[in-house]
Amino acid sequence: MEQSHFGVTPSGDSVAVFALQGADGMQMEAMTYGGIILSLEVPDGEGALEDVALGFDSLAAYTRDAYRSANPYFGAVIGRYGNRIDEGRFSVNGDTYTLATNNGPNHLHGGREGFDQVVWNAEPFHRADSVGLTLTHTSPDGHGGYPGRLDVTVTYTLAPGNELVIDYEATTTETTPVNLTQHSYFNLGGGDSESILDHRLKIHAEAYTPVDSTLIPIGEYRPVQDTPFDFTSFTPIGERIGAENRQIGIAGGYDHNFVLAREDSDSLRMAAEVYDPESGRLMTVRTTEPGLQFYSGNFLDGSFTSKSGAPYRQHAGFALETQHFPDSPNQADFPSTLLRPNETYRSRTVYGFSTPDSLNTGP
């Protein structure tokens, strides 16, 4: 475990970076700005470590105006509310709150000054079988338009078996919506692999939430069967990404919330599996959350370059964001995201990496 100075933000805040190594070889770098995971190195089928997380090698790349304007949220902690809220408005106990709109007419990922842009307090830790980093931040009452002071803790743990465990915890002084997530983009090919379209994806969901033209859910649970959204068995991401389908057309690919199969709302359940046949890497996603946003990197356009200088073009990476559903504060039939003063928000997601000798992923 190593800590070093990574730079200074435009507002003058010092930023640290932590390099962690797990017991089974996984290596991660994360910085205090945005809680951003800068790199995640995991072995391929021959044991070679490669970085499977999209990102940059300098703080300036994350704070420059061009990046913040487009903001793909590479590797960042997202809050107070991950995903979109319709027109940046919601009501709690009869009071209406207005948030910043930063994605067309809607509020996205905490607005213009979300958790991806704050400098977190950080404490590294070392246990008998794991290492990690505990990040803490206090969001003041009224910040970004949200009610209540929100005290947040996010913990990254490199656990045995090459698992990255992410734990979220929050308390509030007033009833407020909370939906925390992590926005890393992955390419299991590592290095400068150009596309994830040949990756095989399996999502443990039989329904998804279709969206309107601004990517706000229309309030419906729609079966994935016989649609391009059916990933109930391993399917190449690119196989149906160009299908003539209104939902695919709206998003320019996949940018949708999947309704996960659940038996117990507090249990850690399998949400998704992704396999790269070229490298032999398998990534699994387990979570306590009811939803999973699958984003296929549709809006990457080559404007940003990787750590080695290669452009991040469309579909250079994918994100699997564990979450409650988009726009839940305005959707009575969706699982509630309201956190009350006498409650503690808790959520856990585990990203696991392995290289199985055999895996039935189809042709």
Coordinates of C-alpha atoms in Angstrom, one line a residue:
M1 CA 0.0 0.0 0.0
E2 CA 1.4 3.4 -1.0
Q3 CA 0.2 6.9 -0.8
S4 CA 1.5 9.8 -2.9
H5 CA 0.6 13.4 -3.9
F6 CA -1.4 13.4 -7.2
G7 CA -1.9 17.1 -7.7
V8 CA -3.9 20.2 -6.8
T9 CA -7.5 20.9 -8.0
P10 CA -8.3 24.3 -9.7
S11 CA -9.7 25.4 -6.4
G12 CA -6.5 24.7 -4.5
D13 CA -7.3 21.4 -2.8
S14 CA -4.5 18.8 -2.5
V15 CA -5.3 15.4 -4.0
A16 CA -3.7 12.1 -2.9
V17 CA -3.6 8.8 -4.7
F18 CA -3.4 5.4 -3.1
A19 CA -1.9 2.3 -4.7
L20 CA -3.3 -1.0 -3.2
Q21 CA -2.4 -4.6 -3.9
G22 CA -4.6 -7.5 -3.0
A23 CA -3.4 -10.9 -1.8
D24 CA -4.1 -12.6 -5.1
G25 CA -2.5 -10.1 -7.4
M26 CA -5.1 -7.5 -8.1
Q27 CA -3.8 -3.9 -8.0
M28 CA -5.8 -0.7 -7.8
E29 CA -5.1 3.0 -7.8
A30 CA -7.7 5.4 -6.4
M31 CA -7.6 9.1 -5.6
T32 CA -9.3 11.3 -3.2
Y33 CA -10.8 13.6 -5.9
G34 CA -14.2 12.1 -6.8
G35 CA -13.1 8.8 -5.1
I36 CA -12.0 8.0 -8.6
I37 CA -10.6 4.5 -9.4
L38 CA -7.7 5.4 -11.7
S39 CA -6.7 1.9 -12.6
L40 CA -7.6 -1.7 -11.8
E41 CA -5.1 -4.4 -12.9
V42 CA -6.2 -8.0 -12.9
P43 CA -4.6 -11.1 -14.4
D44 CA -5.5 -12.6 -17.8
G45 CA -5.7 -16.3 -18.6
E46 CA -1.9 -16.5 -18.6
G47 CA -1.5 -14.6 -15.4
A48 CA -0.4 -11.3 -17.0
L49 CA -1.7 -8.2 -15.2
E50 CA -3.4 -5.5 -17.3
D51 CA -5.4 -2.5 -16.5
V52 CA -9.1 -3.1 -17.2
A53 CA -10.5 0.3 -16.1
L54 CA -10.8 3.3 -18.3
G55 CA -9.2 6.5 -17.1
F56 CA -6.3 9.0 -17.1
D57 CA -2.9 9.2 -15.5
S58 CA -3.1 12.9 -14.3
L59 CA -5.5 14.9 -12.1
A60 CA -5.5 17.7 -14.8
A61 CA -7.2 15.3 -17.2
Y62 CA -10.2 14.9 -14.8
T63 CA -10.5 18.6 -13.9
R64 CA -10.1 20.4 -17.3
D65 CA -13.2 22.1 -18.7
A66 CA -13.6 19.9 -21.7
Y67 CA -13.8 16.8 -19.5
R68 CA -16.2 18.3 -17.0
S69 CA -18.4 19.6 -19.8
A70 CA -18.8 16.1 -21.4
N71 CA -18.3 14.3 -18.1
P72 CA -18.3 10.5 -18.7
Y73 CA -17.6 10.1 -14.9
F74 CA -14.7 7.7 -15.4
G75 CA -14.2 5.7 -12.2
A76 CA -16.0 8.1 -9.9
V77 CA -18.3 7.8 -6.9
I78 CA -21.7 9.0 -7.8
G79 CA -24.1 10.9 -5.5
R80 CA -26.2 12.1 -4.0
Y81 CA -28.4 10.5 -6.7
G82 CA -27.0 8.1 -9.3
N83 CA -28.7 8.3 -12.6
R84 CA -31.5 10.8 -13.7
I85 CA -34.2 12.7 -12.0
D86 CA -36.9 14.1 -14.3
E87 CA -36.5 17.9 -14.8
G88 CA -34.5 18.0 -11.5
R89 CA -37.6 18.1 -9.4
F90 CA -39.1 15.9 -6.6
S91 CA -41.3 16.3 -3.6
V92 CA -40.9 15.0 0.0
N93 CA -43.6 15.4 2.6
G94 CA -45.4 18.0 0.4
D95 CA -42.3 20.1 -0.2
T96 CA -40.9 20.4 -3.7
Y97 CA -37.2 20.6 -4.3
T98 CA -35.4 21.8 -7.4
L99 CA -32.0 20.4 -8.5
A100 CA -29.5 21.5 -11.1
T101 CA -30.3 20.1 -14.6
N102 CA -27.1 19.0 -16.3
N103 CA -28.3 16.4 -18.8
G104 CA -30.7 18.1 -21.2
P105 CA -33.8 18.9 -19.1
N106 CA -32.8 16.4 -16.3
H107 CA -30.6 16.1 -13.3
L108 CA -27.9 13.4 -13.7
H109 CA -25.5 11.9 -11.2
G110 CA -25.8 14.5 -8.5
G111 CA -25.8 17.6 -10.8
R112 CA -23.0 20.0 -11.7
E113 CA -21.2 19.5 -8.4
G114 CA -21.8 15.9 -7.5
F115 CA -19.7 13.6 -5.4
D116 CA -17.5 12.9 -8.5
Q117 CA -16.0 16.4 -8.1
V118 CA -15.4 16.7 -4.3
V119 CA -12.1 15.8 -2.5
W120 CA -12.9 13.0 -0.1
N121 CA -11.2 12.4 3.2
A122 CA -9.4 9.0 3.0
E123 CA -8.0 6.5 5.4
P124 CA -6.2 3.3 4.1
F125 CA -6.4 0.1 6.0
H126 CA -4.7 -3.3 6.1
R127 CA -6.4 -6.4 7.5
A128 CA -5.2 -10.0 7.7
D129 CA -6.5 -10.9 4.3
S130 CA -7.4 -7.6 2.6
V131 CA -6.4 -4.0 2.0
G132 CA -8.6 -1.0 1.3
L133 CA -9.5 2.6 1.5
T134 CA -12.3 4.3 3.5
L135 CA -13.6 7.6 2.0
T136 CA -15.8 10.0 3.9
H137 CA -17.6 13.2 2.9
T138 CA -20.2 15.5 4.3
S139 CA -22.7 17.0 1.9
P140 CA -24.2 20.2 3.6
D141 CA -27.9 20.7 4.0
G142 CA -29.2 22.2 0.7
H143 CA -26.2 21.4 -1.4
G144 CA -27.2 21.0 -5.0
G145 CA -30.8 21.5 -3.9
Y146 CA -31.1 18.4 -1.7
P147 CA -32.6 18.6 1.7
G148 CA -30.6 17.5 4.8
R149 CA -26.9 17.2 5.7
L150 CA -25.7 13.8 4.3
D151 CA -22.8 12.0 5.9
V152 CA -21.4 9.5 3.5
T153 CA -18.8 6.7 3.8
V154 CA -17.6 4.7 0.8
T155 CA -15.1 1.8 1.4
Y156 CA -13.1 0.1 -1.3
T157 CA -11.7 -3.3 -0.2
L158 CA -9.4 -5.6 -2.3
A159 CA -10.5 -9.0 -0.9
P160 CA -9.2 -12.5 -1.5
G161 CA -10.1 -14.1 -4.9
N162 CA -9.4 -10.8 -6.8
E163 CA -12.6 -9.2 -5.6
L164 CA -13.2 -5.4 -5.3
V165 CA -15.8 -4.9 -2.6
I166 CA -17.5 -1.5 -2.5
D167 CA -19.6 -0.6 0.7
Y168 CA -21.7 2.5 0.9
E169 CA -23.2 4.0 4.1
A170 CA -25.0 7.3 4.7
T171 CA -27.1 9.1 7.3
T172 CA -29.1 12.3 6.9
T173 CA -30.6 15.1 9.1
E174 CA -33.7 15.3 6.9
T175 CA -35.7 12.9 4.7
T176 CA -33.9 12.9 1.3
P177 CA -33.4 10.7 -1.7
V178 CA -30.1 8.8 -1.8
N179 CA -28.8 6.5 -4.6
L180 CA -25.1 6.0 -4.5
T181 CA -23.1 4.0 -7.1
Q182 CA -19.7 3.7 -8.7
H183 CA -19.1 4.6 -12.4
S184 CA -16.1 2.7 -13.5
Y185 CA -15.9 1.7 -17.2
F186 CA -14.3 -1.6 -17.9
N187 CA -12.7 -3.3 -20.9
L188 CA -11.6 -6.8 -20.0
G189 CA -9.2 -6.9 -22.9
G190 CA -7.0 -4.5 -20.9
G191 CA -4.4 -2.1 -22.3
D192 CA -5.7 -0.3 -25.3
S193 CA -8.3 -2.8 -26.4
E194 CA -10.5 -0.7 -28.7
S195 CA -14.0 -2.2 -28.2
I196 CA -16.1 -4.2 -25.8
L197 CA -18.6 -5.3 -28.5
D198 CA -17.2 -8.9 -28.5
H199 CA -17.5 -9.2 -24.7
R200 CA -20.1 -11.8 -23.7
L201 CA -22.6 -10.3 -21.2
K202 CA -25.1 -12.0 -19.0
I203 CA -27.5 -9.9 -16.8
H204 CA -29.7 -11.7 -14.2
A205 CA -32.8 -9.8 -15.1
E206 CA -36.0 -10.6 -16.9
A207 CA -37.2 -7.0 -17.2
Y208 CA -35.9 -3.5 -17.7
T209 CA -37.3 0.0 -17.4
P210 CA -37.9 1.6 -20.8
V211 CA -37.3 5.3 -21.2
D212 CA -38.6 8.4 -22.9
S213 CA -36.6 10.5 -25.4
T214 CA -34.7 12.1 -22.5
L215 CA -33.8 8.7 -20.9
I216 CA -36.3 9.1 -18.0
P217 CA -38.2 5.8 -17.2
I218 CA -41.8 5.8 -18.4
G219 CA -42.8 3.9 -15.3
E220 CA -43.1 0.5 -16.9
Y221 CA -41.4 -2.9 -16.3
R222 CA -40.9 -4.4 -19.7
P223 CA -39.9 -8.1 -20.3
V224 CA -36.5 -8.5 -22.0
Q225 CA -37.6 -11.7 -23.7
D226 CA -37.5 -11.5 -27.5
T227 CA -35.9 -8.0 -27.4
P228 CA -32.3 -6.7 -27.8
F229 CA -32.3 -6.4 -24.0
D230 CA -32.4 -10.1 -23.4
F231 CA -29.0 -10.9 -21.8
T232 CA -30.4 -13.8 -19.7
S233 CA -27.7 -16.0 -21.3
F234 CA -24.2 -14.9 -22.4
T235 CA -24.6 -12.7 -25.5
P236 CA -22.0 -10.6 -27.3
I237 CA -22.6 -6.9 -26.4
G238 CA -22.5 -5.9 -30.1
E239 CA -24.8 -8.6 -31.4
R240 CA -27.9 -6.5 -31.2
I241 CA -26.6 -3.0 -30.4
G242 CA -27.6 -1.8 -33.8
A243 CA -31.1 -3.4 -33.8
E244 CA -34.0 -1.4 -35.2
N245 CA -35.6 -0.9 -31.8
R246 CA -36.9 2.4 -30.4
Q247 CA -35.2 2.0 -27.0
I248 CA -31.8 1.2 -28.6
G249 CA -32.3 4.2 -30.9
I250 CA -33.1 6.6 -28.1
A251 CA -29.9 5.7 -26.2
G252 CA -27.7 5.1 -29.2
G253 CA -27.1 1.6 -27.8
Y254 CA -27.6 0.4 -24.2
D255 CA -28.1 2.9 -21.4
H256 CA -30.9 1.3 -19.4
N257 CA -31.8 0.1 -16.0
F258 CA -32.4 -3.7 -15.6
V259 CA -34.7 -5.0 -12.9
L260 CA -32.7 -7.6 -11.0
A261 CA -34.1 -10.9 -9.9
R262 CA -34.3 -10.8 -6.1
E263 CA -35.5 -12.9 -3.2
D264 CA -34.3 -10.8 -0.3
S265 CA -33.7 -7.1 -0.5
D266 CA -30.7 -7.2 1.8
S267 CA -28.9 -10.2 0.3
L268 CA -25.9 -10.1 -2.0
R269 CA -27.0 -11.5 -5.3
M270 CA -25.5 -12.1 -8.7
A271 CA -26.4 -9.2 -11.0
A272 CA -24.2 -9.7 -14.1
E273 CA -21.3 -11.6 -15.6
V274 CA -19.0 -10.5 -18.4
Y275 CA -16.5 -12.6 -20.3
D276 CA -13.8 -11.6 -22.7
P277 CA -12.9 -14.6 -24.9
E278 CA -9.7 -12.9 -26.0
S279 CA -8.1 -12.4 -22.6
G280 CA -10.0 -15.2 -20.8
R281 CA -11.1 -12.7 -18.1
L282 CA -14.5 -13.1 -16.4
M283 CA -16.0 -10.3 -14.4
T284 CA -18.9 -10.9 -12.0
V285 CA -21.1 -8.3 -10.4
R286 CA -22.9 -9.1 -7.1
T287 CA -25.0 -6.5 -5.3
T288 CA -27.6 -5.8 -2.7
E289 CA -29.2 -3.2 -5.0
P290 CA -32.5 -3.9 -7.0
G291 CA -31.2 -2.4 -10.3
L292 CA -28.3 -2.4 -12.7
Q293 CA -27.6 0.3 -15.3
F294 CA -25.9 -1.2 -18.3
Y295 CA -24.2 1.5 -20.3
S296 CA -22.3 0.5 -23.5
G297 CA -20.1 3.6 -23.8
N298 CA -22.3 5.1 -26.5
F299 CA -21.2 8.7 -26.1
L300 CA -17.5 8.1 -26.1
D301 CA -16.2 9.7 -29.3
G302 CA -12.5 9.7 -29.3
S303 CA -12.2 13.2 -27.6
F304 CA -10.4 11.7 -24.6
T305 CA -7.3 9.6 -24.7
S306 CA -6.2 6.7 -22.5
K307 CA -3.2 6.5 -20.2
S308 CA -1.1 5.5 -23.2
G309 CA -2.5 8.1 -25.5
A310 CA -5.0 5.9 -27.5
P311 CA -8.4 7.5 -28.1
Y312 CA -11.4 6.3 -26.2
R313 CA -13.9 5.8 -29.0
Q314 CA -17.5 4.6 -28.9
H315 CA -17.9 1.3 -27.1
A316 CA -14.3 1.5 -25.7
G317 CA -15.7 0.4 -22.3
F318 CA -18.9 -0.6 -20.5
A319 CA -20.3 0.4 -17.2
L320 CA -22.4 -1.8 -14.9
E321 CA -23.8 0.6 -12.2
T322 CA -25.6 -1.0 -9.3
Q323 CA -28.4 1.2 -8.2
H324 CA -32.0 1.9 -7.3
F325 CA -34.0 2.9 -10.3
P326 CA -33.6 6.2 -12.2
D327 CA -36.2 8.9 -11.2
S328 CA -37.5 6.8 -8.3
P329 CA -38.4 10.0 -6.3
N330 CA -41.1 10.6 -9.0
Q331 CA -42.1 7.0 -9.6
A332 CA -44.4 5.6 -7.0
D333 CA -44.1 2.0 -8.3
F334 CA -40.3 1.9 -8.1
P335 CA -38.4 0.9 -5.0
S336 CA -38.1 3.9 -2.7
T337 CA -34.8 5.8 -2.4
L338 CA -35.9 8.0 0.5
L339 CA -33.6 8.0 3.5
R340 CA -34.9 9.3 6.8
P341 CA -33.1 10.8 9.8
N342 CA -33.5 7.7 12.0
E343 CA -32.2 5.3 9.3
T344 CA -28.8 4.3 7.8
Y345 CA -28.4 3.8 4.1
R346 CA -26.3 0.7 3.4
S347 CA -25.4 -0.9 0.1
R348 CA -22.7 -3.4 -1.1
T349 CA -21.4 -4.3 -4.6
V350 CA -18.7 -6.8 -5.3
Y351 CA -16.8 -6.9 -8.6
G352 CA -15.0 -10.2 -9.0
F353 CA -12.4 -11.2 -11.6
S354 CA -11.2 -14.6 -12.6
T355 CA -10.0 -16.7 -15.5
P356 CA -12.1 -19.9 -15.6
D357 CA -10.7 -22.9 -17.4
S358 CA -14.1 -23.4 -19.1
L359 CA -17.2 -21.3 -19.4
N360 CA -20.3 -22.0 -21.4
T361 CA -20.9 -18.7 -23.1
G362 CA -22.3 -20.0 -26.4
P363 CA -20.8 -19.7 -29.8

